[in-house]
Amino acid sequence: MKKSLKERLAILSDAAKYDASCASSGTTRRDSSLSGGLGSSEGSGICHAYAPDGRCISLLKILLTNFCIYDCAYCINRSSSNVERARFTPDEVVWLTIEFYRRNYIEGLFLSSGIIRSSDDTMSEMVQIARDLRIKHGFRGYIHLKTIPEASARLVEEAGLYADRLSINVELPTDQGMQHYAPEKRPAGIRRSMGDLRLKIEAAGEATHTGRRKRFVPAGQSTQMIVGADGANDATILGSSARLYSSYSLKRVYYSAFSPIPDSSRNLPLIKPPLVREHRLYQADWLYRFYGFSVDEITSARADGMLDLELDPKLAWALANRQDFPVDVNTADRESLLRVPGFGTKTVKALLAARRHRTVRLEDLARLGVVLKKVRPFIVAEGWSPHRSLERSDLRAVFAPEPEQLSLL
């Protein structure tokens, strides 16, 4: 019996949760249909993403289908998986988007898909959805399309005319990992698609003779990497990300901690990596992109190439490079200030502005919202010196979290 639209929405929105390209807010489960009241925190398919200017955007996040001809070992929708299958038609996705939008539930659509028949067949249906939304219905909301590996450049280019953002997943940090876990996917083809898209985005950004610019993927392209499925360490993952940022001008690389799946390959780990590892990778990614750190510096604190799970990467680096501290907040340049644990880019900007008018004291940093406990050992300020704090052998213990009793259950 054919599944109802609601049943398929439940299946295909749940299947889309493995895409980390937009961040959902965590909350407890509540359902007013059982307890009365209004609303539900279990509504299928709605998640939140954040625009570059900080705005929160609600998205209908679904798969066109979770049928797939590929058999990637880490994917719950692989062809050999026993998951319940479902599929939308392009018209149904358009209808759902418009109806959700009219009710003010969403501000946009995030659409991904398994691969049916061929890459071009699947991609052409996704393009049809975006085209119908823009042209037939005048949809002005946000559209993020996950492009299909090996789809023709013509279809990807047409998708870029309607979508705000396009992305294609590199999946694993190394080509060897891809060959082992997803032999049907070709990393070189994925990178070629990224390169072609970069050139088209740059070409569209150039003004024509009339001074107008072509609208083409205004929010750029992004990708996603699975963490913990293969044996790649954090240095390898961040090195791969750095190459993607520099080679293809990606807006974001998303890190998704591997989740064990039913009936998985014996080559995959039985337990998922700690979520804090994903968090540390995002912090390290930020240091590379906005704080002037190289990947080698970030990952040099440990011989195994892994990030410290107990301390944030900047603090771990500072403890391993104490000879570079303390930094005088009244004379140091911006690059040195950005390396002080507890100083963010906004704090450094405010600090540089403040010291044009007065000599900065420790109390002034507190007024800027700085956590003094974190910065005291690493700075010199008017009336403050850390003296020999940096020589303390137990300095790491000052910042490390309290040890916890292991659970027996």
C-alpha positions as a printed NumPy array, in Angstrom:
array([[  0.   ,   0.   ,   0.   ],
       [  1.311,   3.396,  -0.953],
       [  2.451,   5.428,   2.01 ],
       [  0.641,   8.64 ,   2.814],
       [  2.343,  11.969,   2.325],
       [  2.659,  12.345,   6.109],
       [  4.301,   8.917,   6.422],
       [  6.751,   9.695,   3.655],
       [  7.49 ,  13.068,   5.193],
       [  8.356,  11.354,   8.478],
       [ 10.674,   8.871,   6.717],
       [ 12.422,  11.332,   4.428],
       [ 12.85 ,  14.079,   7.001],
       [ 14.349,  11.563,   9.447],
       [ 16.686,  10.339,   6.72 ],
       [ 17.843,  13.918,   6.133],
       [ 19.056,  14.367,   9.712],
       [ 22.466,  12.939,   8.822],
       [ 23.199,  16.01 ,   6.733],
       [ 24.851,  18.483,   9.087],
       [ 24.798,  21.325,   6.602],
       [ 22.381,  23.202,   8.764],
       [ 22.387,  23.081,  12.544],
       [ 19.273,  22.049,  14.45 ],
       [ 18.551,  23.301,  17.915],
       [ 18.416,  20.623,  20.601],
       [ 15.298,  20.353,  22.733],
       [ 13.144,  17.867,  24.624],
       [ 10.38 ,  16.01 ,  22.816],
       [  6.901,  17.427,  23.246],
       [  3.772,  16.623,  21.273],
       [  0.55 ,  18.549,  21.812],
       [ -1.516,  15.892,  19.988],
       [ -1.112,  13.65 ,  23.054],
       [ -1.064,  16.108,  25.918],
       [ -3.154,  18.984,  24.643],
       [ -1.954,  22.526,  24.199],
       [ -0.453,  23.936,  21.069],
       [  2.51 ,  22.974,  18.883],
       [  5.009,  20.158,  18.827],
       [  8.775,  19.862,  18.971],
       [  8.616,  16.737,  16.796],
       [  7.368,  18.333,  13.604],
       [  8.85 ,  16.462,  10.702],
       [ 11.456,  18.08 ,   8.564],
       [ 11.916,  21.518,  10.082],
       [ 15.377,  22.538,  11.216],
       [ 17.307,  25.744,  11.67 ],
       [ 20.236,  27.168,   9.792],
       [ 22.114,  30.379,  10.418],
       [ 22.857,  33.001,   7.794],
       [ 26.289,  34.702,   7.718],
       [ 24.811,  37.747,   9.449],
       [ 23.514,  35.608,  12.318],
       [ 19.876,  35.34 ,  11.284],
       [ 18.185,  32.042,  12.113],
       [ 16.393,  30.505,   9.143],
       [ 13.83 ,  27.71 ,   9.514],
       [ 14.169,  25.159,   6.719],
       [ 12.1  ,  22.253,   5.471],
       [ 14.89 ,  19.666,   5.471],
       [ 14.034,  16.523,   3.534],
       [ 15.285,  13.96 ,   1.058],
       [ 13.635,  13.627,  -2.327],
       [ 14.053,   9.893,  -1.812],
       [ 16.07 ,   7.515,   0.359],
       [ 16.251,   4.911,  -2.41 ],
       [ 19.841,   4.783,  -3.644],
       [ 21.769,   2.76 ,  -6.18 ],
       [ 25.048,   3.325,  -4.317],
       [ 26.145,   1.117,  -1.43 ],
       [ 28.353,   3.403,   0.677],
       [ 29.234,   1.503,   3.866],
       [ 28.687,   4.48 ,   6.236],
       [ 25.285,   5.5  ,   4.816],
       [ 22.002,   4.318,   6.294],
       [ 20.341,   4.772,   2.899],
       [ 22.798,   2.556,   1.017],
       [ 21.261,   0.074,  -1.417],
       [ 21.859,  -2.93 ,   0.873],
       [ 20.265,  -1.286,   3.922],
       [ 16.951,  -2.557,   5.285],
       [ 15.539,   0.859,   6.138],
       [ 11.995,   1.729,   5.172],
       [ 12.016,   3.454,   1.788],
       [  9.968,   6.333,   0.479],
       [ 10.001,   8.839,  -2.32 ],
       [  8.435,  12.185,  -3.121],
       [  7.551,  13.379,  -6.572],
       [  8.926,  16.804,  -7.517],
       [  5.398,  18.239,  -7.407],
       [  4.921,  16.94 ,  -3.846],
       [  8.136,  18.606,  -2.646],
       [  7.028,  21.867,  -4.267],
       [  3.578,  21.583,  -2.667],
       [  5.005,  20.817,   0.771],
       [  7.415,  23.745,   0.566],
       [  4.744,  26.199,  -0.499],
       [  2.236,  25.002,   2.122],
       [  4.803,  25.074,   4.938],
       [  5.888,  28.51 ,   3.783],
       [  2.343,  29.883,   3.621],
       [  1.791,  28.796,   7.212],
       [  4.985,  30.607,   8.209],
       [  6.584,  27.37 ,   9.443],
       [  9.66 ,  27.737,   7.246],
       [ 11.694,  30.288,   5.371],
       [ 13.356,  27.91 ,   2.981],
       [ 14.085,  24.414,   1.704],
       [ 17.062,  22.102,   2.238],
       [ 16.827,  19.268,  -0.269],
       [ 19.075,  16.236,  -0.598],
       [ 18.478,  12.835,  -2.131],
       [ 19.608,   9.281,  -2.616],
       [ 20.544,   8.45 ,  -6.197],
       [ 17.8  ,   6.841,  -8.269],
       [ 18.329,   5.453, -11.768],
       [ 21.288,   7.751, -12.423],
       [ 22.934,  10.888, -11.093],
       [ 21.478,  13.017, -13.895],
       [ 17.937,  11.663, -13.438],
       [ 18.013,  12.535,  -9.732],
       [ 19.653,  15.9  , -10.257],
       [ 17.185,  16.848, -12.979],
       [ 14.278,  16.267, -10.566],
       [ 15.95 ,  18.433,  -7.93 ],
       [ 16.494,  21.17 , -10.491],
       [ 12.856,  20.873, -11.535],
       [ 11.783,  21.452,  -7.916],
       [ 13.935,  24.553,  -7.537],
       [ 12.869,  25.876, -10.959],
       [  9.166,  25.378, -10.245],
       [  9.479,  27.066,  -6.865],
       [ 11.233,  30.102,  -8.343],
       [  9.494,  30.433, -11.716],
       [  5.976,  29.002, -11.261],
       [  5.392,  30.058,  -7.664],
       [  7.685,  33.07 ,  -7.308],
       [  9.243,  31.523,  -4.196],
       [ 11.655,  33.994,  -2.634],
       [ 12.714,  31.848,   0.308],
       [ 16.098,  30.217,   0.856],
       [ 16.941,  27.09 ,  -1.174],
       [ 19.897,  24.798,  -0.418],
       [ 20.353,  21.904,  -2.832],
       [ 22.698,  19.005,  -2.178],
       [ 24.043,  18.26 ,  -5.635],
       [ 24.458,  14.671,  -6.776],
       [ 27.935,  13.192,  -7.427],
       [ 28.65 ,  12.717, -11.13 ],
       [ 25.696,  14.896, -12.181],
       [ 26.37 ,  16.759, -15.406],
       [ 27.843,  20.243, -15.227],
       [ 24.853,  21.565, -17.18 ],
       [ 22.403,  20.467, -14.464],
       [ 24.587,  21.802, -11.647],
       [ 24.848,  25.127, -13.454],
       [ 21.075,  25.306, -13.889],
       [ 20.596,  24.464, -10.195],
       [ 22.819,  27.41 ,  -9.367],
       [ 20.405,  29.778, -11.083],
       [ 17.674,  28.939,  -8.552],
       [ 19.449,  27.831,  -5.361],
       [ 21.015,  30.11 ,  -2.769],
       [ 23.578,  27.482,  -1.835],
       [ 24.831,  24.302,  -3.47 ],
       [ 26.853,  21.633,  -1.736],
       [ 28.355,  18.272,  -2.481],
       [ 29.694,  16.006,   0.239],
       [ 33.32 ,  14.874,   0.171],
       [ 32.166,  12.354,   2.806],
       [ 35.587,  11.189,   4.063],
       [ 38.846,  13.113,   4.508],
       [ 41.026,  10.904,   2.319],
       [ 40.701,   9.318,  -1.11 ],
       [ 41.808,   6.005,   0.409],
       [ 38.896,   6.155,   2.833],
       [ 36.481,   6.839,   0.003],
       [ 37.839,   3.949,  -2.062],
       [ 37.438,   1.653,   0.911],
       [ 33.978,   2.706,   2.124],
       [ 32.35 ,   4.215,  -0.981],
       [ 34.039,   2.669,  -4.03 ],
       [ 31.266,   3.833,  -6.383],
       [ 32.025,   7.476,  -5.651],
       [ 34.972,   9.164,  -7.273],
       [ 36.71 ,  11.825,  -5.146],
       [ 38.314,  13.357,  -8.244],
       [ 34.865,  13.854,  -9.794],
       [ 33.58 ,  15.525,  -6.607],
       [ 36.543,  17.894,  -6.562],
       [ 36.112,  18.628, -10.255],
       [ 32.465,  19.533,  -9.617],
       [ 33.576,  21.856,  -6.786],
       [ 36.173,  23.463,  -9.04 ],
       [ 33.687,  24.025, -11.863],
       [ 31.224,  25.563,  -9.439],
       [ 33.864,  27.877,  -8.021],
       [ 34.688,  29.182, -11.501],
       [ 31.008,  29.796, -12.274],
       [ 30.451,  31.596,  -8.967],
       [ 33.464,  33.821,  -9.59 ],
       [ 32.371,  34.511, -13.155],
       [ 28.895,  35.47 , -11.968],
       [ 30.424,  37.898,  -9.467],
       [ 31.995,  39.971, -12.236],
       [ 29.915,  42.911, -13.378],
       [ 28.672,  42.953, -16.977],
       [ 28.951,  45.993, -19.251],
       [ 25.678,  47.241, -17.725],
       [ 27.12 ,  46.99 , -14.211],
       [ 24.757,  44.166, -13.204],
       [ 25.859,  40.852, -11.768],
       [ 24.313,  37.503, -12.547],
       [ 22.477,  35.812,  -9.681],
       [ 24.239,  32.5  ,  -9.22 ],
       [ 24.519,  30.612,  -5.922],
       [ 24.773,  33.815,  -3.852],
       [ 25.425,  31.866,  -0.611],
       [ 28.287,  29.911,  -2.193],
       [ 29.084,  26.231,  -1.834],
       [ 29.78 ,  24.008,   1.165],
       [ 30.55 ,  20.374,   1.93 ],
       [ 30.327,  17.823,   4.711],
       [ 32.863,  15.362,   6.11 ],
       [ 32.093,  12.353,   8.283],
       [ 34.274,  12.113,  11.38 ],
       [ 35.181,   8.825,  13.03 ],
       [ 34.055,   6.368,  10.339],
       [ 37.577,   5.737,   9.126],
       [ 40.86 ,   6.003,  10.987],
       [ 41.748,   9.542,   9.913],
       [ 43.039,  11.671,  12.771],
       [ 42.118,  15.309,  13.345],
       [ 45.257,  16.609,  11.64 ],
       [ 44.289,  14.737,   8.469],
       [ 40.693,  15.988,   8.646],
       [ 41.709,  19.61 ,   9.185],
       [ 44.389,  19.381,   6.49 ],
       [ 41.765,  18.154,   4.036],
       [ 39.434,  20.99 ,   5.07 ],
       [ 42.185,  23.573,   4.6  ],
       [ 42.791,  22.348,   1.057],
       [ 39.065,  22.513,   0.294],
       [ 38.772,  26.064,   1.612],
       [ 41.768,  27.305,  -0.339],
       [ 41.141,  25.374,  -3.562],
       [ 37.386,  25.815,  -3.933],
       [ 36.535,  28.891,  -1.824],
       [ 34.018,  26.929,   0.236],
       [ 31.84 ,  28.847,   2.652],
       [ 31.818,  26.024,   5.174],
       [ 33.085,  22.534,   5.784],
       [ 30.672,  20.754,   8.126],
       [ 31.87 ,  17.954,  10.384],
       [ 29.425,  15.179,  11.149],
       [ 30.309,  12.641,  13.841],
       [ 29.767,   9.126,  12.504],
       [ 26.625,   7.442,  13.815],
       [ 26.593,   3.626,  13.893],
       [ 23.874,   2.314,  11.618],
       [ 21.924,  -0.982,  11.573],
       [ 23.521,  -3.907,   9.734],
       [ 26.64 ,  -1.917,   9.084],
       [ 29.909,  -3.126,   7.601],
       [ 32.313,  -4.862,   9.976],
       [ 34.907,  -2.322,   8.873],
       [ 33.014,   0.472,  10.605],
       [ 33.422,   1.243,  14.311],
       [ 30.745,  -0.09 ,  16.649],
       [ 30.488,   3.092,  18.675],
       [ 30.294,   6.672,  17.573],
       [ 33.098,   9.114,  18.363],
       [ 32.421,  11.542,  21.221],
       [ 30.402,  14.522,  20.044],
       [ 32.966,  16.786,  21.666],
       [ 35.396,  15.719,  18.925],
       [ 33.061,  17.257,  16.352],
       [ 32.917,  20.399,  18.515],
       [ 36.707,  20.634,  18.78 ],
       [ 37.019,  20.306,  15.004],
       [ 34.638,  23.225,  14.52 ],
       [ 36.698,  25.287,  17.002],
       [ 39.929,  24.367,  15.201],
       [ 38.319,  25.156,  11.849],
       [ 37.489,  28.616,  13.23 ],
       [ 41.071,  29.161,  14.376],
       [ 42.336,  28.312,  10.907],
       [ 39.88 ,  30.57 ,   9.102],
       [ 39.68 ,  33.624,  11.365],
       [ 42.57 ,  33.615,  13.864],
       [ 45.629,  33.164,  11.69 ],
       [ 46.603,  29.694,  12.932],
       [ 47.928,  27.073,  10.551],
       [ 46.594,  23.535,  10.748],
       [ 50.048,  22.313,  11.793],
       [ 50.081,  24.716,  14.745],
       [ 46.616,  23.676,  15.889],
       [ 47.396,  19.968,  15.796],
       [ 51.   ,  20.08 ,  16.983],
       [ 50.177,  19.777,  20.682],
       [ 49.767,  15.986,  20.471],
       [ 51.959,  13.46 ,  18.695],
       [ 48.966,  11.422,  17.481],
       [ 47.505,  14.325,  15.493],
       [ 44.344,  14.413,  17.591],
       [ 42.884,  17.493,  19.261],
       [ 42.677,  17.663,  23.027],
       [ 39.093,  16.773,  23.967],
       [ 39.341,  18.386,  27.413],
       [ 40.579,  21.814,  26.318],
       [ 39.611,  24.047,  23.43 ],
       [ 42.277,  24.054,  20.675],
       [ 43.513,  27.599,  21.316],
       [ 44.008,  26.972,  25.03 ],
       [ 45.735,  23.657,  24.307],
       [ 48.048,  25.406,  21.849],
       [ 48.825,  28.191,  24.345],
       [ 49.733,  25.687,  27.069],
       [ 52.033,  23.886,  24.644],
       [ 53.66 ,  27.17 ,  23.547],
       [ 54.091,  29.059,  26.814],
       [ 57.253,  30.735,  25.528],
       [ 55.01 ,  33.   ,  23.389],
       [ 53.298,  34.415,  26.493],
       [ 52.517,  36.608,  28.346],
       [ 51.178,  39.079,  25.776],
       [ 50.949,  42.748,  26.749],
       [ 47.4  ,  43.85 ,  25.945],
       [ 48.531,  47.479,  25.694],
       [ 51.291,  47.01 ,  23.107],
       [ 50.794,  43.674,  21.314],
       [ 49.667,  43.609,  17.684],
       [ 46.313,  42.175,  16.599],
       [ 47.797,  38.844,  15.482],
       [ 49.352,  38.213,  18.91 ],
       [ 46.176,  39.218,  20.747],
       [ 44.117,  36.799,  18.648],
       [ 46.255,  33.964,  20.016],
       [ 45.402,  34.69 ,  23.64 ],
       [ 42.952,  32.083,  25.024],
       [ 39.669,  33.791,  25.85 ],
       [ 40.08 ,  36.598,  23.307],
       [ 37.679,  36.432,  20.353],
       [ 37.81 ,  38.581,  17.241],
       [ 35.226,  41.014,  18.628],
       [ 37.097,  41.287,  21.934],
       [ 40.372,  42.057,  20.152],
       [ 38.665,  44.682,  18.009],
       [ 37.155,  46.33 ,  21.096],
       [ 40.469,  46.091,  22.952],
       [ 42.39 ,  47.778,  20.136],
       [ 39.792,  50.555,  20.056],
       [ 39.84 ,  50.99 ,  23.847],
       [ 43.594,  51.287,  24.181],
       [ 43.655,  54.286,  21.828],
       [ 42.033,  56.248,  24.627],
       [ 43.414,  54.73 ,  27.813],
       [ 45.778,  52.177,  29.261],
       [ 43.92 ,  48.898,  29.578],
       [ 43.632,  47.264,  32.989],
       [ 42.355,  43.817,  33.937],
       [ 39.032,  45.338,  35.028],
       [ 38.582,  46.802,  31.538],
       [ 38.828,  43.301,  30.064],
       [ 36.128,  42.125,  32.458],
       [ 33.875,  44.91 ,  31.158],
       [ 34.439,  43.59 ,  27.634],
       [ 33.046,  40.239,  28.765],
       [ 36.403,  38.436,  28.965],
       [ 36.589,  35.461,  31.348],
       [ 39.514,  36.589,  33.498],
       [ 40.289,  33.158,  34.891],
       [ 41.118,  32.02 ,  31.38 ],
       [ 43.304,  34.945,  30.299],
       [ 45.18 ,  35.895,  33.512],
       [ 48.168,  33.535,  33.017],
       [ 48.664,  34.66 ,  29.41 ],
       [ 48.571,  38.463,  29.544],
       [ 50.17 ,  41.535,  31.007],
       [ 47.928,  44.54 ,  31.664],
       [ 48.232,  47.805,  33.57 ],
       [ 48.545,  46.767,  37.206],
       [ 48.607,  43.045,  36.353],
       [ 51.421,  40.567,  35.736],
       [ 51.089,  36.777,  35.753],
       [ 54.522,  36.558,  37.416],
       [ 55.527,  32.877,  37.231],
       [ 52.077,  31.414,  36.469],
       [ 53.212,  30.094,  33.1  ],
       [ 55.872,  28.007,  34.832],
       [ 53.363,  26.116,  36.942],
       [ 53.45 ,  22.399,  36.225],
       [ 49.771,  22.102,  37.172],
       [ 48.55 ,  24.924,  34.921],
       [ 46.692,  22.521,  32.646],
       [ 44.765,  21.181,  35.648],
       [ 43.506,  24.725,  36.366],
       [ 41.589,  24.678,  33.068],
       [ 40.77 ,  21.   ,  32.62 ],
       [ 37.268,  19.875,  33.636],
       [ 36.778,  18.065,  36.919],
       [ 37.183,  14.28 ,  36.593],
       [ 33.889,  12.402,  36.543],
       [ 32.984,   8.989,  37.86 ],
       [ 32.545,   6.572,  34.952],
       [ 29.036,   5.24 ,  34.547],
       [ 28.648,   1.485,  34.966],
       [ 25.494,   1.444,  32.831]])
